[in-house]
Amino acid sequence: MKALSILSLFCLSLIVVPFAAAESDQLVALQQENRLLQRQVKKLEAQVDAMREEMNQPGAERIISGLGYIVGVFGITGWVAASRKKRGEK
Amino acid sequence: MHIADGVLPLSVAAGCGAVSLALAAWSVRSTDGDDLPKVAVVTASFFVSSLIHVPLGPTSVHLLIPGLVGILLGRSAFLSILLGLLLQSLLFSFGGLTALGANALMMGVPALLSGLLFNRLRGTSHKQNMLIGALAGGSGTLLAATILAFLLASGGEDFFGVMKLAVLAHIPVFVIEALVSAFTVSFLYRVKPELLEQRLGVVCQG
């Protein structure tokens, strides 16, 4: 009786152990993949931060348009001032 | 050194806006029509100068040049700074639109005082002009940092804490601005000294 139970336990372990081994292999693989993905996500996050920083830096077109506004505003003001002066002289 | 939207209490922001509007009107009235090209050039320089970053350890600070604007423009400086800040706010998102009045006071009042200081003390020699230029340029920025601390204190921050931080962070800027102002004044004194004269007048004499 005892021998039989030992034998059956042995047979059971023959069936279960390979599965368990496969499972732990899978687990290790998944953990590795997870670590890899985490590293990649971190890299992407850093890239997004850098891009956001870059987008906050005004580009050449904004600088030039600002200068254009200044030239325009003072041009119009000067024009008005000059024409008023002329009218005053008449 | 720009105040963003929503930092200041509404009453302070509105009050600063009203005061700077009045100052701007006064500044326009005291601008000579023949000086407009000069005002335009200085405004453009002021507008762009804030993009010049000076790396400083982990952070970086940028030029402000309120002192130099004041030296060159006198009473017109406030108008110039208000326009420069408006465009910086719209195009570079430096400082919020609702805080424009506060920002204009923070930079414009030191500019006016620096201009006054330079005009009173400049004397006639090249060396004296240069030294007073440096003094006016450096103190303009120092005063701007003090006003910044004062304004932030109105929003509930601890005045001396903020002031210490603002002043400490800008020590290199004071030095650089003093140097830039000294160099500019010295150069203009040699090349085109009439640019350093502050004329008074009215834009729209009818």
XYZ file of C-alpha atoms in Angstrom:
296
model
C 0.000 0.000 0.000
C 2.741 2.368 1.024
C 4.800 1.414 -1.991
C 1.822 2.114 -4.211
C 1.267 5.575 -2.795
C 4.959 6.440 -3.210
C 4.811 5.213 -6.765
C 1.734 7.277 -7.496
C 3.335 10.347 -5.963
C 6.369 9.760 -8.118
C 4.235 9.486 -11.220
C 2.400 12.656 -10.302
C 5.636 14.541 -9.862
C 6.746 13.317 -13.251
C 3.709 14.988 -14.723
C 3.684 18.164 -12.601
C 7.372 19.073 -12.405
C 7.868 19.733 -16.117
C 4.824 22.013 -16.065
C 6.113 23.862 -13.029
C 9.515 24.202 -14.638
C 7.918 25.543 -17.816
C 5.920 27.982 -15.755
C 8.957 29.337 -13.919
C 10.785 29.634 -17.241
C 7.904 31.667 -18.567
C 7.923 33.773 -15.449
C 11.604 34.554 -15.838
C 11.091 35.420 -19.493
C 8.179 37.685 -18.643
C 10.153 39.401 -15.923
C 12.998 40.000 -18.333
C 10.635 41.411 -20.911
C 9.055 43.597 -18.278
C 12.422 45.018 -17.268
C 13.272 45.707 -20.901
C 9.972 47.466 -21.482
C 10.386 49.553 -18.357
C 13.786 50.688 -19.568
C 12.341 51.602 -22.958
C 9.434 53.498 -21.418
C 11.869 55.476 -19.284
C 13.858 56.341 -22.390
C 10.683 57.484 -24.153
C 9.656 59.571 -21.160
C 13.017 61.320 -21.216
C 12.572 61.944 -24.924
C 9.111 63.420 -24.379
C 10.487 65.701 -21.650
C 13.264 66.854 -23.959
C 10.763 67.500 -26.742
C 8.492 69.445 -24.443
C 11.457 71.579 -23.384
C 12.366 72.119 -27.008
C 8.815 73.109 -27.912
C 8.835 75.723 -25.161
C 11.877 77.342 -26.710
C 10.632 79.899 -29.199
C 11.760 79.202 -32.718
C 13.154 81.597 -35.277
C 9.736 82.296 -36.793
C 8.376 83.584 -33.477
C 11.369 85.818 -32.896
C 11.115 87.254 -36.388
C 7.364 87.776 -36.122
C 7.876 89.614 -32.836
C 10.444 91.889 -34.438
C 8.008 92.437 -37.288
C 5.317 93.517 -34.825
C 7.692 95.989 -33.222
C 8.712 97.453 -36.564
C 5.055 97.639 -37.598
C 3.784 99.276 -34.418
C 6.500 101.903 -34.412
C 6.208 102.369 -38.153
C 2.501 103.168 -37.897
C 3.044 105.415 -34.868
C 5.821 107.269 -36.653
C 3.688 107.607 -39.754
C 0.795 109.070 -37.777
C 3.132 111.395 -35.884
C 4.781 112.573 -39.088
C 1.490 113.195 -40.881
C 0.152 115.155 -37.901
C 3.312 117.209 -37.847
C 2.918 117.930 -41.547
C -0.694 118.972 -41.085
C 0.390 121.238 -38.245
C 2.912 122.929 -40.500
C 0.387 123.697 -43.208
C 12.123 86.625 -13.956
C 8.559 86.651 -15.233
C 5.418 86.264 -13.193
C 3.053 83.640 -14.608
C -0.741 83.657 -14.718
C -2.569 83.027 -11.486
C 0.377 83.621 -9.151
C -0.759 87.027 -7.980
C -4.076 87.724 -6.273
C -6.581 89.236 -8.684
C -6.660 92.605 -6.921
C -2.887 92.975 -7.111
C -2.810 91.977 -10.779
C -5.606 94.425 -11.620
C -4.007 97.219 -9.614
C -0.656 96.682 -11.312
C -2.421 96.663 -14.665
C -4.079 100.014 -13.960
C -0.865 101.622 -12.716
C 1.151 100.375 -15.657
C -1.529 101.582 -18.084
C -1.266 105.065 -16.578
C 2.535 104.931 -16.698
C 2.404 103.771 -20.315
C 0.158 106.690 -21.265
C 2.531 109.102 -19.530
C 5.459 107.399 -21.255
C 3.817 107.813 -24.671
C 3.117 111.487 -23.967
C 6.748 112.089 -23.058
C 8.146 110.435 -26.162
C 9.477 112.696 -28.882
C 8.137 111.757 -32.321
C 11.623 111.961 -33.795
C 12.833 109.392 -31.255
C 10.482 106.647 -32.445
C 13.095 104.766 -34.513
C 15.404 104.675 -31.508
C 12.591 103.470 -29.258
C 11.767 100.777 -31.817
C 15.344 99.531 -32.007
C 15.716 99.400 -28.227
C 12.345 97.632 -27.906
C 13.470 95.026 -30.414
C 16.708 94.514 -28.475
C 14.799 94.179 -25.220
C 12.389 91.710 -26.816
C 15.186 89.493 -28.110
C 17.607 89.829 -25.197
C 15.494 87.619 -22.952
C 16.326 84.721 -25.264
C 20.024 85.002 -24.490
C 20.480 82.385 -21.821
C 23.477 82.332 -19.563
C 24.162 78.792 -18.337
C 24.618 78.735 -14.586
C 25.157 75.400 -12.890
C 22.048 73.245 -13.216
C 19.811 76.097 -14.355
C 20.226 79.019 -16.675
C 19.254 82.652 -16.378
C 18.607 85.088 -19.170
C 19.351 88.736 -19.786
C 16.697 91.286 -18.855
C 18.350 94.657 -19.619
C 15.779 96.966 -17.983
C 18.641 99.224 -16.915
C 20.035 99.595 -20.405
C 16.573 100.308 -21.839
C 16.159 103.049 -19.257
C 19.580 104.536 -19.994
C 18.862 104.707 -23.706
C 15.224 105.762 -23.636
C 14.602 107.710 -20.445
C 10.880 108.204 -20.046
C 10.034 106.255 -23.191
C 11.472 103.139 -21.533
C 8.186 102.139 -19.949
C 6.364 102.111 -23.276
C 9.152 100.072 -24.806
C 9.144 97.527 -21.992
C 5.371 97.151 -21.962
C 5.330 96.390 -25.681
C 8.321 94.079 -25.418
C 6.741 92.131 -22.558
C 3.387 91.902 -24.343
C 5.055 90.326 -27.364
C 7.208 88.055 -25.205
C 4.097 86.915 -23.399
C 2.168 86.269 -26.615
C 4.929 84.669 -28.655
C 7.322 83.093 -26.151
C 4.815 82.457 -23.326
C 7.110 84.289 -20.908
C 4.849 85.456 -18.119
C 1.072 85.416 -18.226
C -1.126 87.963 -19.960
C -3.064 88.693 -16.777
C 0.212 89.403 -14.993
C 1.382 91.710 -17.779
C 0.797 94.818 -15.678
C 2.799 93.410 -12.779
C 5.597 92.308 -15.099
C 5.639 95.711 -16.763
C 5.930 97.429 -13.380
C 8.632 95.013 -12.292
C 10.793 95.808 -15.328
C 9.564 99.279 -16.247
C 9.951 101.074 -12.930
C 13.621 100.013 -12.567
C 14.135 101.099 -16.177
C 12.757 104.567 -15.476
C 14.846 104.900 -12.316
C 17.998 103.656 -14.045
C 17.431 106.207 -16.789
C 17.018 108.941 -14.203
C 20.138 107.809 -12.358
C 22.190 107.756 -15.532
C 20.930 111.120 -16.673
C 21.723 112.749 -13.325
C 25.142 111.243 -12.685
C 26.677 110.577 -16.079
C 28.950 113.606 -16.233
C 31.037 114.426 -19.271
C 33.961 112.037 -19.385
C 34.003 108.714 -21.157
C 35.028 106.856 -18.018
C 32.309 108.427 -15.908
C 29.669 107.578 -18.503
C 30.829 103.987 -18.584
C 30.886 103.605 -14.795
C 27.475 105.167 -14.289
C 26.191 103.022 -17.154
C 27.387 99.908 -15.350
C 25.882 101.096 -12.082
C 22.525 101.914 -13.696
C 22.467 98.625 -15.615
C 23.265 96.490 -12.574
C 20.995 98.320 -10.161
C 18.102 98.179 -12.631
C 18.136 94.396 -12.462
C 18.623 94.375 -8.708
C 15.592 96.601 -8.286
C 13.587 94.367 -10.631
C 14.423 91.352 -8.445
C 13.354 93.300 -5.356
C 10.044 94.265 -6.949
C 9.543 90.643 -7.962
C 9.958 89.564 -4.337
C 7.582 92.302 -3.231
C 4.915 91.261 -5.755
C 5.239 87.592 -4.872
C 4.969 88.499 -1.197
C 1.562 89.992 -2.003
C 0.563 86.514 -3.181
C 1.316 85.125 0.264
C 4.981 84.192 -0.126
C 7.535 85.108 2.479
C 9.120 88.357 1.274
C 12.641 87.909 2.579
C 12.791 84.253 1.556
C 11.760 84.998 -2.025
C 13.952 88.055 -2.151
C 17.006 86.131 -1.015
C 16.323 83.507 -3.670
C 15.619 86.006 -6.441
C 18.658 88.116 -5.633
C 21.004 85.158 -5.194
C 19.878 83.530 -8.438
C 20.435 86.751 -10.326
C 23.839 87.778 -8.987
C 25.539 86.660 -12.224
C 22.884 88.554 -14.158
C 23.615 91.766 -12.233
C 27.276 91.428 -13.113
C 26.632 90.543 -16.747
C 24.104 93.351 -17.171
C 26.471 95.850 -15.612
C 29.140 94.729 -18.080
C 26.772 94.807 -21.051
C 25.526 98.271 -20.087
C 29.059 99.568 -19.562
C 30.140 98.204 -22.914
C 27.093 99.588 -24.745
C 27.357 103.015 -23.148
C 31.081 103.187 -23.807
C 30.587 102.161 -27.428
C 27.751 104.627 -28.014
C 29.662 107.406 -26.277
C 32.481 106.986 -28.752
C 30.426 106.296 -31.872
C 27.125 108.122 -31.499
C 26.923 110.055 -28.224
C 23.650 111.752 -29.171
C 21.911 108.393 -28.646
C 22.619 108.752 -24.941
C 20.748 112.035 -24.731
C 17.236 111.625 -23.400
C 14.934 114.023 -25.133
C 11.523 114.907 -23.883
C 8.621 115.689 -26.105
C 5.201 114.643 -27.259
C 4.564 112.098 -29.994
C 1.431 113.613 -31.374
C 1.852 117.336 -31.431
C -1.294 118.405 -33.281
